[in-house]
mmCIF file with all atom_site columns, C-alpha atoms in Angstrom:
data_model
loop_
_atom_site.group_PDB
_atom_site.id
_atom_site.type_symbol
_atom_site.label_atom_id
_atom_site.label_alt_id
_atom_site.label_comp_id
_atom_site.label_asym_id
_atom_site.label_entity_id
_atom_site.label_seq_id
_atom_site.pdbx_PDB_ins_code
_atom_site.Cartn_x
_atom_site.Cartn_y
_atom_site.Cartn_z
_atom_site.occupancy
_atom_site.B_iso_or_equiv
_atom_site.pdbx_formal_charge
_atom_site.auth_seq_id
_atom_site.auth_comp_id
_atom_site.auth_asym_id
_atom_site.auth_atom_id
_atom_site.pdbx_PDB_model_num
ATOM 1   C CA . MET C 1 1   ? 37.554 71.379 318.085 1.00 0.00 ? 23  MET C CA 1
ATOM 2   C CA . THR C 1 2   ? 36.187 73.906 315.594 1.00 0.00 ? 24  THR C CA 1
ATOM 3   C CA . ARG C 1 3   ? 33.267 71.689 314.753 1.00 0.00 ? 25  ARG C CA 1
ATOM 4   C CA . LEU C 1 4   ? 32.302 71.225 318.350 1.00 0.00 ? 26  LEU C CA 1
ATOM 5   C CA . SER C 1 5   ? 32.819 74.878 319.146 1.00 0.00 ? 27  SER C CA 1
ATOM 6   C CA . THR C 1 6   ? 30.585 76.053 316.331 1.00 0.00 ? 28  THR C CA 1
ATOM 7   C CA . LYS C 1 7   ? 27.925 73.610 317.373 1.00 0.00 ? 29  LYS C CA 1
ATOM 8   C CA . VAL C 1 8   ? 28.297 74.708 320.945 1.00 0.00 ? 30  VAL C CA 1
ATOM 9   C CA . LEU C 1 9   ? 27.762 78.340 320.137 1.00 0.00 ? 31  LEU C CA 1
ATOM 10  C CA . GLY C 1 10  ? 24.782 77.602 317.940 1.00 0.00 ? 32  GLY C CA 1
ATOM 11  C CA . VAL C 1 11  ? 23.254 75.482 320.605 1.00 0.00 ? 33  VAL C CA 1
ATOM 12  C CA . LEU C 1 12  ? 24.027 78.096 323.169 1.00 0.00 ? 34  LEU C CA 1
ATOM 13  C CA . ALA C 1 13  ? 22.358 80.787 321.209 1.00 0.00 ? 35  ALA C CA 1
ATOM 14  C CA . GLY C 1 14  ? 19.443 78.541 320.443 1.00 0.00 ? 36  GLY C CA 1
ATOM 15  C CA . ALA C 1 15  ? 19.042 77.516 324.011 1.00 0.00 ? 37  ALA C CA 1
ATOM 16  C CA . VAL C 1 16  ? 19.329 81.039 325.250 1.00 0.00 ? 38  VAL C CA 1
ATOM 17  C CA . VAL C 1 17  ? 16.716 82.100 322.848 1.00 0.00 ? 39  VAL C CA 1
ATOM 18  C CA . GLY C 1 18  ? 14.583 79.148 323.777 1.00 0.00 ? 40  GLY C CA 1
ATOM 19  C CA . VAL C 1 19  ? 14.815 79.557 327.522 1.00 0.00 ? 41  VAL C CA 1
ATOM 20  C CA . GLY C 1 20  ? 11.619 80.563 329.299 1.00 0.00 ? 42  GLY C CA 1
ATOM 21  C CA . MET C 1 21  ? 9.843  80.477 332.624 1.00 0.00 ? 43  MET C CA 1
ATOM 22  C CA . SER C 1 22  ? 6.526  79.052 333.771 1.00 0.00 ? 44  SER C CA 1
ATOM 23  C CA . ALA C 1 23  ? 3.416  81.153 334.333 1.00 0.00 ? 45  ALA C CA 1
ATOM 24  C CA . GLY C 1 24  ? 3.543  80.169 338.007 1.00 0.00 ? 46  GLY C CA 1
ATOM 25  C CA . VAL C 1 25  ? 6.953  81.839 338.489 1.00 0.00 ? 47  VAL C CA 1
ATOM 26  C CA . ALA C 1 26  ? 7.114  85.593 338.910 1.00 0.00 ? 48  ALA C CA 1
ATOM 27  C CA . ALA C 1 27  ? 9.022  87.314 336.122 1.00 0.00 ? 49  ALA C CA 1
ATOM 28  C CA . ALA C 1 28  ? 12.241 89.056 337.054 1.00 0.00 ? 50  ALA C CA 1
ATOM 29  C CA . ASP C 1 29  ? 12.639 92.741 336.223 1.00 0.00 ? 51  ASP C CA 1
ATOM 30  C CA . HIS C 1 30  ? 16.282 92.379 335.255 1.00 0.00 ? 52  HIS C CA 1
ATOM 31  C CA . GLN C 1 31  ? 15.818 91.170 331.667 1.00 0.00 ? 53  GLN C CA 1
ATOM 32  C CA . LYS C 1 32  ? 19.117 89.227 331.629 1.00 0.00 ? 54  LYS C CA 1
ATOM 33  C CA . VAL C 1 33  ? 20.126 85.694 330.717 1.00 0.00 ? 55  VAL C CA 1
ATOM 34  C CA . ASP C 1 34  ? 23.209 83.571 331.509 1.00 0.00 ? 56  ASP C CA 1
ATOM 35  C CA . GLY C 1 35  ? 24.141 80.452 329.580 1.00 0.00 ? 57  GLY C CA 1
ATOM 36  C CA . THR C 1 36  ? 26.536 77.545 329.196 1.00 0.00 ? 58  THR C CA 1
ATOM 37  C CA . ILE C 1 37  ? 26.910 75.284 326.164 1.00 0.00 ? 59  ILE C CA 1
ATOM 38  C CA . SER C 1 38  ? 28.930 72.076 326.034 1.00 0.00 ? 60  SER C CA 1
ATOM 39  C CA . SER C 1 39  ? 29.910 69.838 323.141 1.00 0.00 ? 61  SER C CA 1
ATOM 40  C CA . GLY C 1 40  ? 32.597 67.192 322.818 1.00 0.00 ? 62  GLY C CA 1
ATOM 41  C CA . GLY C 1 41  ? 34.285 68.240 326.057 1.00 0.00 ? 63  GLY C CA 1
ATOM 42  C CA . ASP C 1 42  ? 34.442 71.933 325.090 1.00 0.00 ? 64  ASP C CA 1
ATOM 43  C CA . SER C 1 43  ? 32.269 74.631 326.621 1.00 0.00 ? 65  SER C CA 1
ATOM 44  C CA . CYS C 1 44  ? 31.345 78.286 326.198 1.00 0.00 ? 66  CYS C CA 1
ATOM 45  C CA . SER C 1 45  ? 29.453 80.486 328.626 1.00 0.00 ? 67  SER C CA 1
ATOM 46  C CA . TRP C 1 46  ? 28.245 84.037 329.110 1.00 0.00 ? 68  TRP C CA 1
ATOM 47  C CA . THR C 1 47  ? 26.590 86.132 331.799 1.00 0.00 ? 69  THR C CA 1
ATOM 48  C CA . ASP C 1 48  ? 24.178 89.054 331.859 1.00 0.00 ? 70  ASP C CA 1
ATOM 49  C CA . ALA C 1 49  ? 23.151 89.098 328.192 1.00 0.00 ? 71  ALA C CA 1
ATOM 50  C CA . ASP C 1 50  ? 20.364 91.621 327.582 1.00 0.00 ? 72  ASP C CA 1
ATOM 51  C CA . THR C 1 51  ? 16.834 90.637 326.586 1.00 0.00 ? 73  THR C CA 1
ATOM 52  C CA . THR C 1 52  ? 13.899 92.825 325.534 1.00 0.00 ? 74  THR C CA 1
ATOM 53  C CA . GLY C 1 53  ? 11.597 91.386 328.192 1.00 0.00 ? 75  GLY C CA 1
ATOM 54  C CA . ASN C 1 54  ? 10.987 88.685 330.750 1.00 0.00 ? 76  ASN C CA 1
ATOM 55  C CA . PRO C 1 55  ? 9.602  85.194 330.244 1.00 0.00 ? 77  PRO C CA 1
ATOM 56  C CA . PRO C 1 56  ? 6.937  84.082 329.652 1.00 0.00 ? 78  PRO C CA 1
ATOM 57  C CA . ASP C 1 57  ? 6.511  87.052 327.272 1.00 0.00 ? 79  ASP C CA 1
ATOM 58  C CA . THR C 1 58  ? 8.088  86.657 323.828 1.00 0.00 ? 80  THR C CA 1
ATOM 59  C CA . LEU C 1 59  ? 11.469 88.385 323.901 1.00 0.00 ? 81  LEU C CA 1
ATOM 60  C CA . THR C 1 60  ? 14.589 88.982 321.861 1.00 0.00 ? 82  THR C CA 1
ATOM 61  C CA . VAL C 1 61  ? 18.106 88.226 323.082 1.00 0.00 ? 83  VAL C CA 1
ATOM 62  C CA . ASP C 1 62  ? 20.675 90.891 322.188 1.00 0.00 ? 84  ASP C CA 1
ATOM 63  C CA . GLY C 1 63  ? 23.435 89.085 320.282 1.00 0.00 ? 85  GLY C CA 1
ATOM 64  C CA . ALA C 1 64  ? 25.968 91.854 320.904 1.00 0.00 ? 86  ALA C CA 1
ATOM 65  C CA . SER C 1 65  ? 25.587 91.510 324.688 1.00 0.00 ? 87  SER C CA 1
ATOM 66  C CA . VAL C 1 66  ? 25.984 87.716 324.414 1.00 0.00 ? 88  VAL C CA 1
ATOM 67  C CA . ASN C 1 67  ? 29.161 88.207 322.359 1.00 0.00 ? 89  ASN C CA 1
ATOM 68  C CA . ALA C 1 68  ? 30.555 90.806 324.777 1.00 0.00 ? 90  ALA C CA 1
ATOM 69  C CA . ASN C 1 69  ? 30.424 88.315 327.652 1.00 0.00 ? 91  ASN C CA 1
ATOM 70  C CA . THR C 1 70  ? 31.143 84.947 326.014 1.00 0.00 ? 92  THR C CA 1
ATOM 71  C CA . THR C 1 71  ? 34.196 82.989 327.094 1.00 0.00 ? 93  THR C CA 1
ATOM 72  C CA . CYS C 1 72  ? 35.204 79.561 325.814 1.00 0.00 ? 94  CYS C CA 1
ATOM 73  C CA . ASP C 1 73  ? 37.741 77.079 327.060 1.00 0.00 ? 95  ASP C CA 1
ATOM 74  C CA . GLY C 1 74  ? 40.532 76.323 324.630 1.00 0.00 ? 96  GLY C CA 1
ATOM 75  C CA . SER C 1 75  ? 41.360 78.463 321.599 1.00 0.00 ? 97  SER C CA 1
ATOM 76  C CA . LYS C 1 76  ? 37.889 79.153 320.226 1.00 0.00 ? 98  LYS C CA 1
ATOM 77  C CA . ASP C 1 77  ? 36.355 82.469 319.179 1.00 0.00 ? 99  ASP C CA 1
ATOM 78  C CA . VAL C 1 78  ? 32.553 82.285 319.011 1.00 0.00 ? 100 VAL C CA 1
ATOM 79  C CA . THR C 1 79  ? 30.119 84.889 317.676 1.00 0.00 ? 101 THR C CA 1
ATOM 80  C CA . LEU C 1 80  ? 26.325 84.948 317.738 1.00 0.00 ? 102 LEU C CA 1
ATOM 81  C CA . ASN C 1 81  ? 25.356 86.430 314.354 1.00 0.00 ? 103 ASN C CA 1
ATOM 82  C CA . ASN C 1 82  ? 21.765 87.424 315.139 1.00 0.00 ? 104 ASN C CA 1
ATOM 83  C CA . ASP C 1 83  ? 19.342 88.584 317.824 1.00 0.00 ? 105 ASP C CA 1
ATOM 84  C CA . PRO C 1 84  ? 17.178 85.480 318.378 1.00 0.00 ? 106 PRO C CA 1
ATOM 85  C CA . THR C 1 85  ? 13.496 85.861 319.256 1.00 0.00 ? 107 THR C CA 1
ATOM 86  C CA . ILE C 1 86  ? 12.211 83.441 321.891 1.00 0.00 ? 108 ILE C CA 1
ATOM 87  C CA . SER C 1 87  ? 8.632  82.409 322.460 1.00 0.00 ? 109 SER C CA 1
ATOM 88  C CA . PHE C 1 88  ? 7.395  80.472 325.488 1.00 0.00 ? 110 PHE C CA 1
ATOM 89  C CA . ASP C 1 89  ? 4.810  77.736 325.946 1.00 0.00 ? 111 ASP C CA 1
ATOM 90  C CA . ASP C 1 90  ? 4.160  77.641 329.680 1.00 0.00 ? 112 ASP C CA 1
ATOM 91  C CA . ALA C 1 91  ? 1.754  74.706 329.460 1.00 0.00 ? 113 ALA C CA 1
ATOM 92  C CA . ALA C 1 92  ? 4.490  72.587 327.881 1.00 0.00 ? 114 ALA C CA 1
ATOM 93  C CA . GLY C 1 93  ? 7.312  74.179 329.917 1.00 0.00 ? 115 GLY C CA 1
ATOM 94  C CA . THR C 1 94  ? 9.303  75.074 326.805 1.00 0.00 ? 116 THR C CA 1
ATOM 95  C CA . ALA C 1 95  ? 10.939 78.015 325.106 1.00 0.00 ? 117 ALA C CA 1
ATOM 96  C CA . THR C 1 96  ? 11.666 78.102 321.372 1.00 0.00 ? 118 THR C CA 1
ATOM 97  C CA . ALA C 1 97  ? 14.118 80.264 319.406 1.00 0.00 ? 119 ALA C CA 1
ATOM 98  C CA . ASP C 1 98  ? 13.164 81.381 315.917 1.00 0.00 ? 120 ASP C CA 1
ATOM 99  C CA . LEU C 1 99  ? 16.689 81.279 314.434 1.00 0.00 ? 121 LEU C CA 1
ATOM 100 C CA . ILE C 1 100 ? 20.168 80.859 315.812 1.00 0.00 ? 122 ILE C CA 1
ATOM 101 C CA . SER C 1 101 ? 23.135 81.770 313.639 1.00 0.00 ? 123 SER C CA 1
ATOM 102 C CA . VAL C 1 102 ? 26.706 81.413 314.903 1.00 0.00 ? 124 VAL C CA 1
ATOM 103 C CA . THR C 1 103 ? 30.281 81.602 313.697 1.00 0.00 ? 125 THR C CA 1
ATOM 104 C CA . VAL C 1 104 ? 33.087 79.701 315.402 1.00 0.00 ? 126 VAL C CA 1
ATOM 105 C CA . VAL C 1 105 ? 36.765 80.185 314.695 1.00 0.00 ? 127 VAL C CA 1
ATOM 106 C CA . SER C 1 106 ? 39.234 77.666 316.065 1.00 0.00 ? 128 SER C CA 1
ATOM 107 C CA . TYR C 1 107 ? 42.858 77.391 315.073 1.00 0.00 ? 129 TYR C CA 1
ATOM 108 C CA . GLY C 1 108 ? 42.139 79.677 312.108 1.00 0.00 ? 130 GLY C CA 1
ATOM 109 C CA . ILE C 1 109 ? 39.261 77.573 310.771 1.00 0.00 ? 131 ILE C CA 1
ATOM 110 C CA . THR C 1 110 ? 35.885 79.319 310.448 1.00 0.00 ? 132 THR C CA 1
ATOM 111 C CA . CYS C 1 111 ? 32.625 77.365 310.673 1.00 0.00 ? 133 CYS C CA 1
ATOM 112 C CA . GLU C 1 112 ? 29.106 78.770 310.436 1.00 0.00 ? 134 GLU C CA 1
ATOM 113 C CA . TYR C 1 113 ? 25.968 77.053 311.751 1.00 0.00 ? 135 TYR C CA 1
ATOM 114 C CA . GLU C 1 114 ? 22.256 77.837 311.815 1.00 0.00 ? 136 GLU C CA 1
ATOM 115 C CA . ALA C 1 115 ? 19.246 76.266 313.455 1.00 0.00 ? 137 ALA C CA 1
ATOM 116 C CA . GLU C 1 116 ? 15.558 77.151 313.340 1.00 0.00 ? 138 GLU C CA 1
ATOM 117 C CA . GLY C 1 117 ? 13.046 76.333 316.040 1.00 0.00 ? 139 GLY C CA 1
ATOM 118 C CA . LEU C 1 118 ? 15.466 75.209 318.768 1.00 0.00 ? 140 LEU C CA 1
ATOM 119 C CA . THR C 1 119 ? 13.599 74.271 321.955 1.00 0.00 ? 141 THR C CA 1
ATOM 120 C CA . ALA C 1 120 ? 14.706 74.195 325.600 1.00 0.00 ? 142 ALA C CA 1
ATOM 121 C CA . GLN C 1 121 ? 12.825 72.517 328.483 1.00 0.00 ? 143 GLN C CA 1
ATOM 122 C CA . ARG C 1 122 ? 12.118 74.336 331.766 1.00 0.00 ? 144 ARG C CA 1
ATOM 123 C CA . GLU C 1 123 ? 13.454 72.720 334.960 1.00 0.00 ? 145 GLU C CA 1
ATOM 124 C CA . GLY C 1 124 ? 10.477 72.582 337.332 1.00 0.00 ? 146 GLY C CA 1
ATOM 125 C CA . ASP C 1 125 ? 9.258  76.032 338.363 1.00 0.00 ? 147 ASP C CA 1
ATOM 126 C CA . THR C 1 126 ? 12.667 77.681 338.009 1.00 0.00 ? 148 THR C CA 1
ATOM 127 C CA . ARG C 1 127 ? 13.979 80.103 335.424 1.00 0.00 ? 149 ARG C CA 1
ATOM 128 C CA . THR C 1 128 ? 16.527 77.497 334.328 1.00 0.00 ? 150 THR C CA 1
ATOM 129 C CA . TYR C 1 129 ? 16.084 75.779 330.965 1.00 0.00 ? 151 TYR C CA 1
ATOM 130 C CA . THR C 1 130 ? 18.053 73.010 329.347 1.00 0.00 ? 152 THR C CA 1
ATOM 131 C CA . ALA C 1 131 ? 18.427 71.639 325.864 1.00 0.00 ? 153 ALA C CA 1
ATOM 132 C CA . THR C 1 132 ? 20.167 68.298 325.428 1.00 0.00 ? 154 THR C CA 1
ATOM 133 C CA . ASP C 1 133 ? 21.444 66.576 322.320 1.00 0.00 ? 155 ASP C CA 1
ATOM 134 C CA . VAL C 1 134 ? 20.550 69.579 320.164 1.00 0.00 ? 156 VAL C CA 1
ATOM 135 C CA . THR C 1 135 ? 21.694 69.331 316.546 1.00 0.00 ? 157 THR C CA 1
ATOM 136 C CA . ILE C 1 136 ? 22.630 72.348 314.420 1.00 0.00 ? 158 ILE C CA 1
ATOM 137 C CA . GLU C 1 137 ? 23.470 72.305 310.731 1.00 0.00 ? 159 GLU C CA 1
ATOM 138 C CA . LYS C 1 138 ? 26.450 73.796 308.894 1.00 0.00 ? 160 LYS C CA 1
ATOM 139 C CA . SER C 1 139 ? 25.517 76.894 306.880 1.00 0.00 ? 161 SER C CA 1
ATOM 140 C CA . GLY C 1 140 ? 28.975 77.974 305.721 1.00 0.00 ? 162 GLY C CA 1
ATOM 141 C CA . GLY C 1 141 ? 32.677 77.978 306.386 1.00 0.00 ? 163 GLY C CA 1
ATOM 142 C CA . SER C 1 142 ? 35.531 75.606 305.749 1.00 0.00 ? 164 SER C CA 1
ATOM 143 C CA . PHE C 1 143 ? 35.184 72.141 304.244 1.00 0.00 ? 165 PHE C CA 1
ATOM 144 C CA . LEU C 1 144 ? 36.877 70.962 307.455 1.00 0.00 ? 166 LEU C CA 1
ATOM 145 C CA . CYS C 1 145 ? 33.751 71.837 309.459 1.00 0.00 ? 167 CYS C CA 1
ATOM 146 C CA . PRO C 1 146 ? 31.349 69.002 310.210 1.00 0.00 ? 168 PRO C CA 1
ATOM 147 C CA . SER C 1 147 ? 27.945 69.104 308.501 1.00 0.00 ? 169 SER C CA 1
ATOM 148 C CA . SER C 1 148 ? 26.246 69.126 311.911 1.00 0.00 ? 170 SER C CA 1
ATOM 149 C CA . GLU C 1 149 ? 27.073 69.050 315.614 1.00 0.00 ? 171 GLU C CA 1
ATOM 150 C CA . THR C 1 150 ? 25.317 67.998 318.823 1.00 0.00 ? 172 THR C CA 1
ATOM 151 C CA . ALA C 1 151 ? 25.497 69.923 322.097 1.00 0.00 ? 173 ALA C CA 1
ATOM 152 C CA . ASP C 1 152 ? 23.908 70.458 325.522 1.00 0.00 ? 174 ASP C CA 1
ATOM 153 C CA . ALA C 1 153 ? 22.977 73.861 326.941 1.00 0.00 ? 175 ALA C CA 1
ATOM 154 C CA . GLU C 1 154 ? 21.703 75.452 330.128 1.00 0.00 ? 176 GLU C CA 1
ATOM 155 C CA . PHE C 1 155 ? 20.186 78.956 330.383 1.00 0.00 ? 177 PHE C CA 1
ATOM 156 C CA . VAL C 1 156 ? 19.038 80.987 333.348 1.00 0.00 ? 178 VAL C CA 1
ATOM 157 C CA . PHE C 1 157 ? 16.861 84.098 333.078 1.00 0.00 ? 179 PHE C CA 1
ATOM 158 C CA . HIS C 1 158 ? 17.224 86.603 335.904 1.00 0.00 ? 180 HIS C CA 1
#
C-alpha cells in the first residue's frame, strides 16, 4: 500500500505539472487544476490547486494548495514536496513537469519518490490530460518501499 501510494502521489504531482491545453482552446482565467492518481487499486485526488498561469503558458503548480486539498482512499498520507514547473508543447499535445517530489506515509512507513520530465497527453481539444503507466523512482524512505512504482493520472485545468 505504501509503495503504491507514494508512486501515486508522485505520478499525480507529475501529471498535474505536466497537464496542459492546446493552442486552439481558450485559456481559463481561474488558474486552478484538479487531479486524480491511481496505482494498484489505490487512488488520491485533489481539487482547485493553484497555478501561476494558464496553459499553454509555462506555469508552476503550488504544492501547498495541492497538499491542502488531497484526499486518498485507505490510510495513506501523501505530500507533494515541491512546486513543479510545467511546460506545454501544443503541437504534440503534451505537458511536461520539470521535477516531482513526493512523500507517502502508510501504516507508519515513509517512502519518498522523485521523477524528472514526467509527461501527460492532452485529450483532444479539452483541458484534460492523462498520463498512463508512469514510473517514478524511490529517492528515500524505508527499505520496505519499492524501488519504483507505476501509476495512471488525470488532470483538468480550469
